[in-house]
Every structure is written in structure tokens, then in C-alpha cells.
XYZ file of N, CA and C in Angstrom:
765
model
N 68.620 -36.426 83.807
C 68.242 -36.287 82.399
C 69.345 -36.772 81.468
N 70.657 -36.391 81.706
C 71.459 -36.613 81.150
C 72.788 -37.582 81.474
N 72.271 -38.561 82.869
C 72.760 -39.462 83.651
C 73.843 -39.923 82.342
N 75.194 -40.082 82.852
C 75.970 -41.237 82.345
C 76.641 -40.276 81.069
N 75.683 -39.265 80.377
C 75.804 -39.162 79.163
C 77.404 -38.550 78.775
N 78.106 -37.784 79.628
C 79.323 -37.284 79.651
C 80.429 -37.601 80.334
N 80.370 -38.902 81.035
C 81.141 -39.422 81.654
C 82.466 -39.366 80.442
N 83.366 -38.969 81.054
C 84.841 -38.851 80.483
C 85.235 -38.093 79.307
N 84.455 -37.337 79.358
C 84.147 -35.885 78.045
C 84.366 -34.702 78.769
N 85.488 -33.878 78.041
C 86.120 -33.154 78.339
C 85.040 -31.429 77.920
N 85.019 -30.784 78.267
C 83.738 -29.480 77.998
C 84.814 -28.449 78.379
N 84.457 -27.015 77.105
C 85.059 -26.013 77.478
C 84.109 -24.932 77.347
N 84.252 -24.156 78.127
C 82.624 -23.081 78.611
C 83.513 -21.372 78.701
N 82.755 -20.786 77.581
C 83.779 -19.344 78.065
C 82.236 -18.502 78.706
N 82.558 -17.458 79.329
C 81.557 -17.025 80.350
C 81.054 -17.931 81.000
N 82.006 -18.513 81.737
C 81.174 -19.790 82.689
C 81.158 -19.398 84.304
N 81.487 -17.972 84.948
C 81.558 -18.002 86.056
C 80.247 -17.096 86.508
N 78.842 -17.242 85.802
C 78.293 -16.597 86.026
C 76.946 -16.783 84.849
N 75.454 -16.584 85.609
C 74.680 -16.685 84.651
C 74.565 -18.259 84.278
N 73.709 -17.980 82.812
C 73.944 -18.874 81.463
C 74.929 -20.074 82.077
N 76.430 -19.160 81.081
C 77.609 -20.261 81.654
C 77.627 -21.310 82.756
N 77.678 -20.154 84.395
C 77.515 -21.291 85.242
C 76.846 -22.023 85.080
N 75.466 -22.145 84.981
C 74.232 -23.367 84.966
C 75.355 -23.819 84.257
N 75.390 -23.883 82.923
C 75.909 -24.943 82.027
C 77.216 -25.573 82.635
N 78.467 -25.016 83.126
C 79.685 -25.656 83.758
C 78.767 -26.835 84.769
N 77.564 -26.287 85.907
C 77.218 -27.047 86.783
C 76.611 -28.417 86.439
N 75.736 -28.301 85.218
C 75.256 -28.979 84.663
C 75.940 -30.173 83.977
N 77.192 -29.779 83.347
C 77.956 -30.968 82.427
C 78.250 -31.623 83.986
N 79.162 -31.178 84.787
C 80.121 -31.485 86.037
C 78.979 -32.697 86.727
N 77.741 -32.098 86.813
C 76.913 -33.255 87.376
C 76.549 -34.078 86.927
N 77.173 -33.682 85.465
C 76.095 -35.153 84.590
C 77.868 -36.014 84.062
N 79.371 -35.663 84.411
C 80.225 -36.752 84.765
C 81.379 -36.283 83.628
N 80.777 -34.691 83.377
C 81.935 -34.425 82.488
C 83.393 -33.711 83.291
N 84.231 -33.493 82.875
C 85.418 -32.005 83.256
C 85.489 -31.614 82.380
N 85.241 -29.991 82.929
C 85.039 -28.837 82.362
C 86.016 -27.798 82.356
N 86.543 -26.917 81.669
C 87.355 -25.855 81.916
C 86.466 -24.534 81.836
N 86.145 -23.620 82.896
C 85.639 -22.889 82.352
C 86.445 -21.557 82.626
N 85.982 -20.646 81.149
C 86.767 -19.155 80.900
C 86.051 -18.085 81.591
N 86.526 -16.871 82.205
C 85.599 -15.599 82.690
C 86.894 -14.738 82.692
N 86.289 -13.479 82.225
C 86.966 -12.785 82.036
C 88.057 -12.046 83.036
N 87.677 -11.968 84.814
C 88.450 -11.656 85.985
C 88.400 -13.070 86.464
N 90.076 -13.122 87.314
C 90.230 -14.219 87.699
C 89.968 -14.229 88.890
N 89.411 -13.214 89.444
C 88.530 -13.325 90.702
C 87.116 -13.526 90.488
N 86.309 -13.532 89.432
C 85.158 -13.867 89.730
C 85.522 -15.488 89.223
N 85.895 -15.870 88.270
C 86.496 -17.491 88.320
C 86.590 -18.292 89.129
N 87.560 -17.463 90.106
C 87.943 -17.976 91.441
C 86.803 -18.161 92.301
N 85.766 -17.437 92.412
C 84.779 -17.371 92.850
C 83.622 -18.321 92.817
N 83.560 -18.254 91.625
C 83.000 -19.902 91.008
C 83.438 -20.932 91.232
N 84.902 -21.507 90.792
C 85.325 -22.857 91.460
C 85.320 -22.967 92.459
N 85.356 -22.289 93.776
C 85.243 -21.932 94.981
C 83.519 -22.721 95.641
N 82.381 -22.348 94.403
C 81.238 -22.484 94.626
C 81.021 -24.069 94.343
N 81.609 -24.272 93.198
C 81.703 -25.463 92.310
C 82.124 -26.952 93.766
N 83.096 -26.471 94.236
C 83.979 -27.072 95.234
C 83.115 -27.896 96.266
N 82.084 -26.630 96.606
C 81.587 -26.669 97.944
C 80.559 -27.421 97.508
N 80.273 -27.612 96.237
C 78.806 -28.816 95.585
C 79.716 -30.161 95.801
N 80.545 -30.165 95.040
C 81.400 -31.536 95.062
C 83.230 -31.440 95.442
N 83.466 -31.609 96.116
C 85.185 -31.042 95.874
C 85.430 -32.155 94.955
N 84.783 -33.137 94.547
C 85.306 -34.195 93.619
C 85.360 -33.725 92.069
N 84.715 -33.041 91.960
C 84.529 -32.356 90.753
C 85.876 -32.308 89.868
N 85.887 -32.771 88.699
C 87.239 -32.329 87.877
C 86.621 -31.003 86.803
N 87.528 -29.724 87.433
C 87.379 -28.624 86.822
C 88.258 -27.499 87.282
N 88.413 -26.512 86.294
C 89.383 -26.148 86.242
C 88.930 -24.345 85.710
N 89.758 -23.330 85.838
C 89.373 -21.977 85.300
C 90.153 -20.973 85.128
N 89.970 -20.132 83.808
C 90.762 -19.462 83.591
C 90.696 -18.088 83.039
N 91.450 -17.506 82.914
C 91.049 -15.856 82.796
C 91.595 -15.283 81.860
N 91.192 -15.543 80.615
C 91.851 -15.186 79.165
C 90.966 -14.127 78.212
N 92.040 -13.532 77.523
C 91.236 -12.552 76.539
C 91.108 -13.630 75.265
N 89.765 -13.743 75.233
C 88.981 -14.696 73.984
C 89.835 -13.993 72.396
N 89.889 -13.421 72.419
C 90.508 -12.617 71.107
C 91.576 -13.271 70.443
N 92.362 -13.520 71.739
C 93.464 -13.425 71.905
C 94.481 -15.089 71.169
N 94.773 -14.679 70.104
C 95.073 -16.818 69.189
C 96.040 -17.074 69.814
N 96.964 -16.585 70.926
C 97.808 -17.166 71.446
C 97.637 -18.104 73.049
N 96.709 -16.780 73.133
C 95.673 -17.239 74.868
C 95.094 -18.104 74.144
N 94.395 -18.338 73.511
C 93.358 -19.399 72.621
C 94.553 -21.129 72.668
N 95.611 -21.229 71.997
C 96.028 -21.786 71.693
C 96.712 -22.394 73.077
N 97.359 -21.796 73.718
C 97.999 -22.016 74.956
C 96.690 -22.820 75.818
N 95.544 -21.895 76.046
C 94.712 -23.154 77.106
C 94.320 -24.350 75.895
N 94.387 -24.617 75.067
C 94.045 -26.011 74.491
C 94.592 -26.824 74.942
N 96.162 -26.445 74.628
C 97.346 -26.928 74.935
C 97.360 -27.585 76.441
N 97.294 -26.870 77.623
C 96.639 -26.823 78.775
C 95.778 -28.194 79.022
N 94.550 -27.817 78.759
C 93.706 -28.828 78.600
C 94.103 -29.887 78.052
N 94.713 -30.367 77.166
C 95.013 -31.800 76.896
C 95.785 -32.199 77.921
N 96.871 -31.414 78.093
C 97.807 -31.988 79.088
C 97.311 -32.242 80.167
N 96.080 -31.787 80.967
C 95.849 -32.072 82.192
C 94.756 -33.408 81.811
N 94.127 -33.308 80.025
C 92.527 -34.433 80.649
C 92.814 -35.529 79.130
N 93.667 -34.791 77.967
C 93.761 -35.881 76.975
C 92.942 -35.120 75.908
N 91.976 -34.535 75.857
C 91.328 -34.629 75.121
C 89.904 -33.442 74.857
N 89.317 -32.968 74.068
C 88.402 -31.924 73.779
C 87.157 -32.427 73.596
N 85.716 -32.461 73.881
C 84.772 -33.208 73.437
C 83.929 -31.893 73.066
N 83.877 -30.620 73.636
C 82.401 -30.436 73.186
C 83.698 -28.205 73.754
N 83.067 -27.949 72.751
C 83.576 -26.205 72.998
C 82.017 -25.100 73.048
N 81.852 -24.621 74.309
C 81.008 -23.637 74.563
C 81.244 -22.260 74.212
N 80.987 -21.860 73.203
C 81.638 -20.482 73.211
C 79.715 -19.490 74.119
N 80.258 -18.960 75.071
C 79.113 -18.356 75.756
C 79.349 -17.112 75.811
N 80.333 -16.512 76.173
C 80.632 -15.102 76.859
C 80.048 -13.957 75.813
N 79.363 -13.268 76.447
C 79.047 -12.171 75.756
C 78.660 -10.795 76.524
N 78.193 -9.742 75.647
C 78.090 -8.532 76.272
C 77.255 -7.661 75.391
N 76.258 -6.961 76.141
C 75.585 -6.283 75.675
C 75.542 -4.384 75.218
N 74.781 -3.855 74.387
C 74.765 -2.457 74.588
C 73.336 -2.036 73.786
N 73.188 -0.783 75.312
C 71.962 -0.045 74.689
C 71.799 0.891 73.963
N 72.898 1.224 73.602
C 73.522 2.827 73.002
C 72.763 3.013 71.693
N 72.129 4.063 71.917
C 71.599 4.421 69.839
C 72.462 4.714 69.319
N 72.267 4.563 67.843
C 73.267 4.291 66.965
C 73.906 5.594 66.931
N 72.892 7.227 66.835
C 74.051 8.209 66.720
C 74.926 8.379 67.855
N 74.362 7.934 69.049
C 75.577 7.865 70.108
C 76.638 6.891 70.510
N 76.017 5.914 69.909
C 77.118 4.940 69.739
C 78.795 5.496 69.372
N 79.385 4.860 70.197
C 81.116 5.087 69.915
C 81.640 4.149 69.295
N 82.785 4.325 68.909
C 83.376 3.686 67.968
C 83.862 2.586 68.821
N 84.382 2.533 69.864
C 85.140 2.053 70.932
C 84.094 0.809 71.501
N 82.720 1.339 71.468
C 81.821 0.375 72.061
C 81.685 -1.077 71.102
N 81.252 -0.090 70.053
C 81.132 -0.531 68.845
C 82.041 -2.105 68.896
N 83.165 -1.732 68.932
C 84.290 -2.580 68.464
C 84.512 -3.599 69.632
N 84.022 -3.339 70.956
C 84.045 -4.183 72.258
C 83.127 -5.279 72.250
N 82.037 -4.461 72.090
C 80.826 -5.663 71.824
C 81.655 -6.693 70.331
N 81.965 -6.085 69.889
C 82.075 -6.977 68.251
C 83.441 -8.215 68.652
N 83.930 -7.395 69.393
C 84.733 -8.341 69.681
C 84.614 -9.518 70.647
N 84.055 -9.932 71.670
C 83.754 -10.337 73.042
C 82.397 -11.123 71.722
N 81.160 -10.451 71.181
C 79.906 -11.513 70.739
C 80.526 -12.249 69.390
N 81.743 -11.719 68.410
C 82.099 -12.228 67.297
C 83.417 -12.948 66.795
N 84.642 -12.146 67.259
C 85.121 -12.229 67.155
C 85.941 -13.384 68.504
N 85.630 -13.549 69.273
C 85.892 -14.389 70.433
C 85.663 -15.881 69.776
N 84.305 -15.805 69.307
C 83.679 -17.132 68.877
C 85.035 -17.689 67.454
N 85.230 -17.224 66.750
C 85.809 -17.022 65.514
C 87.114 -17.739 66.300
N 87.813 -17.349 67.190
C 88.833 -17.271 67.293
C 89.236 -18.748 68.459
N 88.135 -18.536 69.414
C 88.198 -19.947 70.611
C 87.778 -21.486 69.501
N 86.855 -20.813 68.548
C 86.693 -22.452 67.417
C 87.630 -22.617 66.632
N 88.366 -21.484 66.133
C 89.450 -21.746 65.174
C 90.736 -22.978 65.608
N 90.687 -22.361 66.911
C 92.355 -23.565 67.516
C 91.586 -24.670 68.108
N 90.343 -24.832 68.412
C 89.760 -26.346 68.726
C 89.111 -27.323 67.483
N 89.065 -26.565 66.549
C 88.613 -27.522 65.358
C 89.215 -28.649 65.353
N 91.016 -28.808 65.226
C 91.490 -29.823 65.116
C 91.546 -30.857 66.419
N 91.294 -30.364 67.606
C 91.257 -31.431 68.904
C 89.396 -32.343 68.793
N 88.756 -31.624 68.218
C 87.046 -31.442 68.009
C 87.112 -32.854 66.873
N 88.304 -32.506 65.783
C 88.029 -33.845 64.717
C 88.254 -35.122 65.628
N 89.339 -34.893 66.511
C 89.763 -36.199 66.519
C 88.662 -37.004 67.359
N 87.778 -36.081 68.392
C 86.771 -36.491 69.490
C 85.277 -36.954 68.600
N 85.361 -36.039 67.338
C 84.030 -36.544 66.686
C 83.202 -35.166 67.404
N 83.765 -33.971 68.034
C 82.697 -33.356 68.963
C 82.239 -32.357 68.423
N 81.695 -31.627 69.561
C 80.913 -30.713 68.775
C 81.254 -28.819 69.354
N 80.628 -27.811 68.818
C 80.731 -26.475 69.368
C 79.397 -25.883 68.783
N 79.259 -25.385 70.580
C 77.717 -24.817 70.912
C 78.065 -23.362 71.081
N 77.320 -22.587 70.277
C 77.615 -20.896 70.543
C 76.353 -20.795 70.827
N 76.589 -19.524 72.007
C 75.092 -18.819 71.982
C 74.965 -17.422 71.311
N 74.029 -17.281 70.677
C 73.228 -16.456 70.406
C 72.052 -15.504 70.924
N 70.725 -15.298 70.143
C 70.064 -14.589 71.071
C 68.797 -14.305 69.516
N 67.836 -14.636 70.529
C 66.388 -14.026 69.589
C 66.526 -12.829 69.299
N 67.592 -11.728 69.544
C 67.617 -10.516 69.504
C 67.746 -10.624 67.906
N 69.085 -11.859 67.804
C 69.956 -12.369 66.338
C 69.137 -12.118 65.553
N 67.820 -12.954 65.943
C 67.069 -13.452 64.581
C 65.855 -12.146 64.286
N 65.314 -11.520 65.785
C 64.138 -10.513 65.299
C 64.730 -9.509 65.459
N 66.179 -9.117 65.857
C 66.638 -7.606 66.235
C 66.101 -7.450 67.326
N 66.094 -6.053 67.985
C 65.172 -5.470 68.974
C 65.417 -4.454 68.703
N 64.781 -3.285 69.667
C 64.466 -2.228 69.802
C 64.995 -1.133 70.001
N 66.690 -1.524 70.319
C 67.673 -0.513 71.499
C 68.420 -1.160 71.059
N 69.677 -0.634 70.530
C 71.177 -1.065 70.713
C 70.919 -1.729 69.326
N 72.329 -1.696 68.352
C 72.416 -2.308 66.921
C 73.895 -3.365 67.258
N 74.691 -2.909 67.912
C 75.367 -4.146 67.837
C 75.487 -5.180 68.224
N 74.459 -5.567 69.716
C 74.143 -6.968 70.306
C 73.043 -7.697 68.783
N 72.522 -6.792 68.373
C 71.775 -7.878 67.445
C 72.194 -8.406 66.369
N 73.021 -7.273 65.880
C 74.118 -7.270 64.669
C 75.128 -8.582 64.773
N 75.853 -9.252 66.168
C 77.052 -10.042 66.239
C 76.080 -11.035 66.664
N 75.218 -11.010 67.251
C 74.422 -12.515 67.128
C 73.717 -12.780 66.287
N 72.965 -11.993 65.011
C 72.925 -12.775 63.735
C 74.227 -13.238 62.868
N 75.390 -12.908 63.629
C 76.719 -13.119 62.612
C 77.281 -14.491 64.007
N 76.297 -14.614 64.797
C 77.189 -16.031 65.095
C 76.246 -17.266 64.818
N 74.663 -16.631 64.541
C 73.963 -17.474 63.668
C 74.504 -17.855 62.651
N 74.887 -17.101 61.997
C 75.333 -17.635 60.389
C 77.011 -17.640 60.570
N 77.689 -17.834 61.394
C 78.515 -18.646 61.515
C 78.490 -19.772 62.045
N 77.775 -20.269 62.782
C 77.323 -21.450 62.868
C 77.067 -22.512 61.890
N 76.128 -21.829 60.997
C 75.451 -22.436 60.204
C 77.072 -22.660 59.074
N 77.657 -21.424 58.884
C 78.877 -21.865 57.833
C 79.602 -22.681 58.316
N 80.283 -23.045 60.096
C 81.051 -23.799 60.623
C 80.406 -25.530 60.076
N 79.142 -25.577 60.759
C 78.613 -26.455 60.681
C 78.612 -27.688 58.937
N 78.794 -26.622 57.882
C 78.349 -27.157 56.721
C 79.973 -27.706 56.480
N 81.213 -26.935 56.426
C 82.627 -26.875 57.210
C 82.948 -28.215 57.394
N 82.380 -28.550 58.678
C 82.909 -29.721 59.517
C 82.182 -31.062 59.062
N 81.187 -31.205 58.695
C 79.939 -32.181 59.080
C 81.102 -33.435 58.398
N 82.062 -33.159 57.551
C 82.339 -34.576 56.675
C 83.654 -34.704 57.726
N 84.084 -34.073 58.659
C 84.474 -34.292 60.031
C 84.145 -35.075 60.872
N 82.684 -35.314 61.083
C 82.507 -35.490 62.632
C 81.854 -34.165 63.375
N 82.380 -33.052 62.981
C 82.216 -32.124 64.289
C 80.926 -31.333 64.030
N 79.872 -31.148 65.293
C 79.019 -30.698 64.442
C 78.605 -29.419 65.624
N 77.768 -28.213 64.963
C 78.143 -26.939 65.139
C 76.689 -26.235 65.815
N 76.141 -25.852 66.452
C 75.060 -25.512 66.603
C 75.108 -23.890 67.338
N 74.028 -23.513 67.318
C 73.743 -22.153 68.596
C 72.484 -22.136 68.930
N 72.204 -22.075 70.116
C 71.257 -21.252 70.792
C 70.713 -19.980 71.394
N 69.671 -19.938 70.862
C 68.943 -18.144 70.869
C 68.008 -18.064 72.487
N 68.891 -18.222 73.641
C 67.683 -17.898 74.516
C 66.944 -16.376 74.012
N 65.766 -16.497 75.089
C 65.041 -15.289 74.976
C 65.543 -14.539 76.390
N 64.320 -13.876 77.171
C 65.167 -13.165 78.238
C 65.315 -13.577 79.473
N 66.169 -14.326 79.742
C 66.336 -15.102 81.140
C 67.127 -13.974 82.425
N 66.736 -14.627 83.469
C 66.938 -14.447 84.729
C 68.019 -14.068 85.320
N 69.154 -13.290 84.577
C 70.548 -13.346 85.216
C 70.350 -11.641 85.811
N 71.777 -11.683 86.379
C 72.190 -10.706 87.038
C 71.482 -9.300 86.392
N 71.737 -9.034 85.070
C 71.071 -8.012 84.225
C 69.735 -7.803 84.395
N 69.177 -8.733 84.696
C 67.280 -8.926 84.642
C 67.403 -8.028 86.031
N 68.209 -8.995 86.956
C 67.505 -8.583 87.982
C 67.885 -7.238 88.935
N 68.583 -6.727 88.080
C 68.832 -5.483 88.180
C 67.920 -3.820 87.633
N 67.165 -4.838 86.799
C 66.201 -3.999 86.100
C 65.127 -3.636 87.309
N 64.691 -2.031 86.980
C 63.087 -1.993 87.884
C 62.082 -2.685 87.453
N 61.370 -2.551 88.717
C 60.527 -3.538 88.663
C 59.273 -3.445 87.902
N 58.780 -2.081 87.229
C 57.976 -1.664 86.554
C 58.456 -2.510 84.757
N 59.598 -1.924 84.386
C 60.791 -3.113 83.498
C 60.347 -4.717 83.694
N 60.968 -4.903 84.481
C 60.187 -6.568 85.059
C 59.349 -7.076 84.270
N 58.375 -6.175 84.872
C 57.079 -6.567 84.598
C 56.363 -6.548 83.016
N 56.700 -5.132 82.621
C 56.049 -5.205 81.304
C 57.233 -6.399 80.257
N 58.181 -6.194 80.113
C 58.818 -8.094 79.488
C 58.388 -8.936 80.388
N 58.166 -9.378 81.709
C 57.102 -10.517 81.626
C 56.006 -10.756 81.110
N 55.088 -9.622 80.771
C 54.398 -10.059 80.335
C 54.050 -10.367 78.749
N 54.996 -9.810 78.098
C 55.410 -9.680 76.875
C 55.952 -11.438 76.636
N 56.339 -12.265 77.282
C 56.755 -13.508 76.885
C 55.367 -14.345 76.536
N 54.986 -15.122 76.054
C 53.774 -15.845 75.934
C 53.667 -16.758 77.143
N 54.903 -17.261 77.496
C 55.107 -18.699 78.809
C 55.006 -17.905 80.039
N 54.883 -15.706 80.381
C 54.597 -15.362 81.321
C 55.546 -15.338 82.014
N 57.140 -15.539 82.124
C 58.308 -15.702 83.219
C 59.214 -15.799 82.298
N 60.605 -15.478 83.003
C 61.689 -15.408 82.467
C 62.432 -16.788 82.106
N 63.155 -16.727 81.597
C 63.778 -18.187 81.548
C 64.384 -18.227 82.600
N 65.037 -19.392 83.108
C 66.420 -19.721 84.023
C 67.621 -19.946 83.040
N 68.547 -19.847 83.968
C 69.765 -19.948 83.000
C 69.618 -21.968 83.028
N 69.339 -22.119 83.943
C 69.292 -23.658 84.227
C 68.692 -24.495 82.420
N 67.316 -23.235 82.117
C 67.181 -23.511 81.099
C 67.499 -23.858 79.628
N 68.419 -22.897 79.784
C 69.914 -23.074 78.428
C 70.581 -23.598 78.354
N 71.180 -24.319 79.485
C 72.078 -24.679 80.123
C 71.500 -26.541 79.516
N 70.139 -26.787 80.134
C 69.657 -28.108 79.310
C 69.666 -27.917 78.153
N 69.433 -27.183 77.351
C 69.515 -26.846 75.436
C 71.017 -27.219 75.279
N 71.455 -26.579 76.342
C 73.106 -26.979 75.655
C 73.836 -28.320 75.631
N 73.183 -29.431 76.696
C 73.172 -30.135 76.998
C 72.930 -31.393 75.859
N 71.720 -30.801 76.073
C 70.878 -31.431 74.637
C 71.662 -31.384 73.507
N 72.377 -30.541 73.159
C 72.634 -30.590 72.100
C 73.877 -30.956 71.737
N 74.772 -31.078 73.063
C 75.810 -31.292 73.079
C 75.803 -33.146 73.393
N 74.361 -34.171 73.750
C 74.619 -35.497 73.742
C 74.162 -35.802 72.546
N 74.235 -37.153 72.597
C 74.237 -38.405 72.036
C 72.782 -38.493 71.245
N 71.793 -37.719 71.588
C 70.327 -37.504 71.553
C 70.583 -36.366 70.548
N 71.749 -35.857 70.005
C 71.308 -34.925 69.111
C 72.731 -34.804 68.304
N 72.715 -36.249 67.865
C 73.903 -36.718 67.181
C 73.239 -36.274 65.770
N 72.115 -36.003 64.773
C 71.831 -35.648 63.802
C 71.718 -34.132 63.396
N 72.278 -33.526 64.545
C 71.501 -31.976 64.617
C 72.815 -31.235 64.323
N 72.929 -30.754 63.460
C 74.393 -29.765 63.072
C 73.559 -28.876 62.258
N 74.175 -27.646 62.578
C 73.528 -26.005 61.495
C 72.392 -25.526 62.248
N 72.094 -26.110 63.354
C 70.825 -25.670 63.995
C 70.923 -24.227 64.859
N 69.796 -23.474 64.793
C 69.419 -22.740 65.671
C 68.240 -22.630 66.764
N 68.586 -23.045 67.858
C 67.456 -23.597 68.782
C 67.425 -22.294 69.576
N 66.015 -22.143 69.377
C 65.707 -20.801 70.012
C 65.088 -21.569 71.855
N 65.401 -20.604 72.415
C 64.755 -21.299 73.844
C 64.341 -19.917 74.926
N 63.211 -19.869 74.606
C 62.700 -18.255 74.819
C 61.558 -18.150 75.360
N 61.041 -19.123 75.292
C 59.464 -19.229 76.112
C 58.312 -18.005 75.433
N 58.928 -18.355 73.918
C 57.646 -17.614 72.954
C 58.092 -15.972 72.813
N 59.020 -15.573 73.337
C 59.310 -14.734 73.435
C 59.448 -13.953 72.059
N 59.456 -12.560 71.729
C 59.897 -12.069 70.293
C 60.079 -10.400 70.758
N 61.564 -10.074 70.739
C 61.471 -8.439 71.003
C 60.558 -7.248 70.356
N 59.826 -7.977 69.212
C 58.615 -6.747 68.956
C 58.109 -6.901 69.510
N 57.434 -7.775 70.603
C 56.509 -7.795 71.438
C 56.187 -6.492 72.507
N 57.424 -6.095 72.976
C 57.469 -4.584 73.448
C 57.372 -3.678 73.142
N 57.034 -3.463 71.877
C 56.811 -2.194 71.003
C 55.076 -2.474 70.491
N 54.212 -3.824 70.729
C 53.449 -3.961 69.906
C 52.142 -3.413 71.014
């Protein structure tokens, strides 16, 4: 699909050892990019390039185990990355984390974990790549979540930091455009990862059937959105929010 399109384009993916992320690290790597990707233990990292290896040992990629927060960890792997490839083409900010907690039980502590890891990560991994991003002309893909745009049902701060990386997007995007660099996010709906499939199966079932397309997404699925949006085919598209959900809408479970 995306033959040729990343040959010698450098990709940086945070939550890439797992889920979402992986598809997407696997995805650039096959279509001719090097990738760095971030996860939070450097054993599940390890774990991944390990996997990565055994597809291609030719693969140029690389992984690392940093607190996203963190403007010095931020600054140091940029740094990193040039020195090993030259150059920045395209920044994934992915990693995120969820909570079901109602609001009067909600802790303060949670509160501030989620906010940090869905908001403040993003804020902070685009801040020190903006200037490597001008010189490439590239771009930065955050994900989000249909939760962003309709809320849901359970938990206020997963929906709360992904309408605030919607509309940071949209502010990055307006930002850069006389740059070059252009800014997007994507809202999957409820795909197939580790979390799903941990759910019972009674769970399962009633959100399957709650999607209109009848099945969950793949991460494989986002992973092409990101793709997409990160070539040459979507050189006009900055401020966007591409939902990729398979009709999906969290009132649907309440309706």
C-alpha cells in the first residue's frame, strides 16, 4: 500500500512495543522507514525488537525506555536519533492509558497519571521535535480516541485528555502549517488489543455489537490511518481528526 513511500524517513513511535504502536513500528519498518520506538519497561521493548528481528534482522530500528514527561529524556533521545540516522521525518506520539474510576472515587494520584502519560507526554515529546520536524518538512500524528469527541460512560479522565489532544492538534497544526510541519490525530474506536481481550466474553459481545461494522478494529487498522497520514497522499491534510472506529459511538452502550 505504501511501497517505496518511506524509504529513508526516519519515524518516532511512543507506545510502540505493544498494541496500536506495534502495528504501526511494523508497518513503517516494512514499508522502508527506521523507526525508534518508546515503551515504557525496557523489557517489554526488548521484547519487541527481539520480535521485530525475527521478521527482518535487516530492519533499522531501535528502542527505548523513557519517561515521556520527562524534557530532558525528551531532548536527549532526539539528540540520539540524529546521531545514529540524520534526521526526524514523522513523530508518533501513541502511548496512553486508561481509567474506569467514577469521579467521586477517583484519586487525585490517578487523576494526574492518566493526565500525564494522555497529555502531557504529547506536549512535551512535540515540543523538542518541532525544530528537527521544520527542517524535514514532517509531520506529528497523536492518537486520540472517539471517547475525545463523544465522551463515554465510565471514567472522566481518558475522555477529558483526549479531547485536549484533539484540540491540541488542531492548535499545533494552525502553529506549524507556514512551517512545513503538519499535525494530525486519530480517534480509533474499540480495537483488539490486550485490554479487549481481556474483557469477558459476555463484555465482548455486547460492544460488538454496539459497533455498526459488527467487530473490533485491528490495531493493523490504525496503524494504516497513521500511515496514511503520515505519506505523501496526505500532504494537504493538517488539523485533522480522523476517526477510525468502524461506526462506532460510546452512547451506543447506554442506548
Amino acid at each position: 500500500m505504501f511501497e517505496n513511500e518511506f524509504n529513508g524517513k526516519v519515524v518516532v513511535i511512543s507506545g510502540g512495543s505493544r498494541g496500536i504502536g506495534f502495528a504501526a513500528v511494523k508497518g513503517f519498518l516494512a514499508n522502508g522507514a527506521k523507526v525508534c520506538f518508546l515503551s515504557h519497561y525496557e523489557e517489554t521493548g526488548a521484547k519487541a525488537l527481539a520480535a521485530l528481528k525475527e521478521i527482518n534482522p535487516d530492519y533499522e530500528v531501535m528502542t527505548k525506555a523513557i519517561d515521556l514527561c520527562d524534557f530532558k529524556a525528551a531532548q536527549e533521545l532526539y539528540k540520539e536519533v540524529i546521531a545514529k540516522w540524520g534526521r526526524i521525518d514523522v513523530l508518533i506520539n501513541n502511548a496512553g492509558v486508561d481509567s474506569n474510576t467514577w469521579l467521586t472515587r477517583l484519586k487525585q494520584s490517578e487523576w494526574d497519571a492518566v493526565c500525564n502519560v494522555n497529555q502531557k507526554a504529547v506536549f512535551n515529546m512535540s515540543k523538542y521535535a518541532i525544530d528537527y520536524l521544520k527542517k524535514t518538512k514532517g509531520c506529528i500524528i497523536n492518537t486520540a480516541s472517539v471517547a475525545g469527541i463523544y465522551s463515554s460512560p465510565a471514567g472522566m479522565p481518558y475522555p477529558a485528555t483526549k479531547a485536549a489532544v484533539i484540540a491540541m492538534t488542531k492548535s499545533m497544526a494552525y502553529s506549524f502549517a507556514p512551517n512545513g510541519v503538519r499535525v494530525n490525530c486519530i480517534a480509533p474506536g474499540v480495537v483488539d488489543t490486550d485490554m479487549v481481550a481481556s474483557m469477558p466474553k459476555f463484555a465482548r459481545d455486547t460492544v460488538n455489537n454496539s459497533i455498526p461494522m459488527k467487530r473490533f478494529g485491528e490495531p493493523e487498522d490504525i496503524a494504516n490511518a497513521m500511515m496514511f497520514l503520515a505519506s505523501s497522499a496526505a500532504s494537504y491534510i493538517t488539523g485533522a481528526c480522523l476517526q477510525v472506529d468502524g461506526g462506532f459511538r460510546p452512547t451506543n452502550l447506554i442506548n
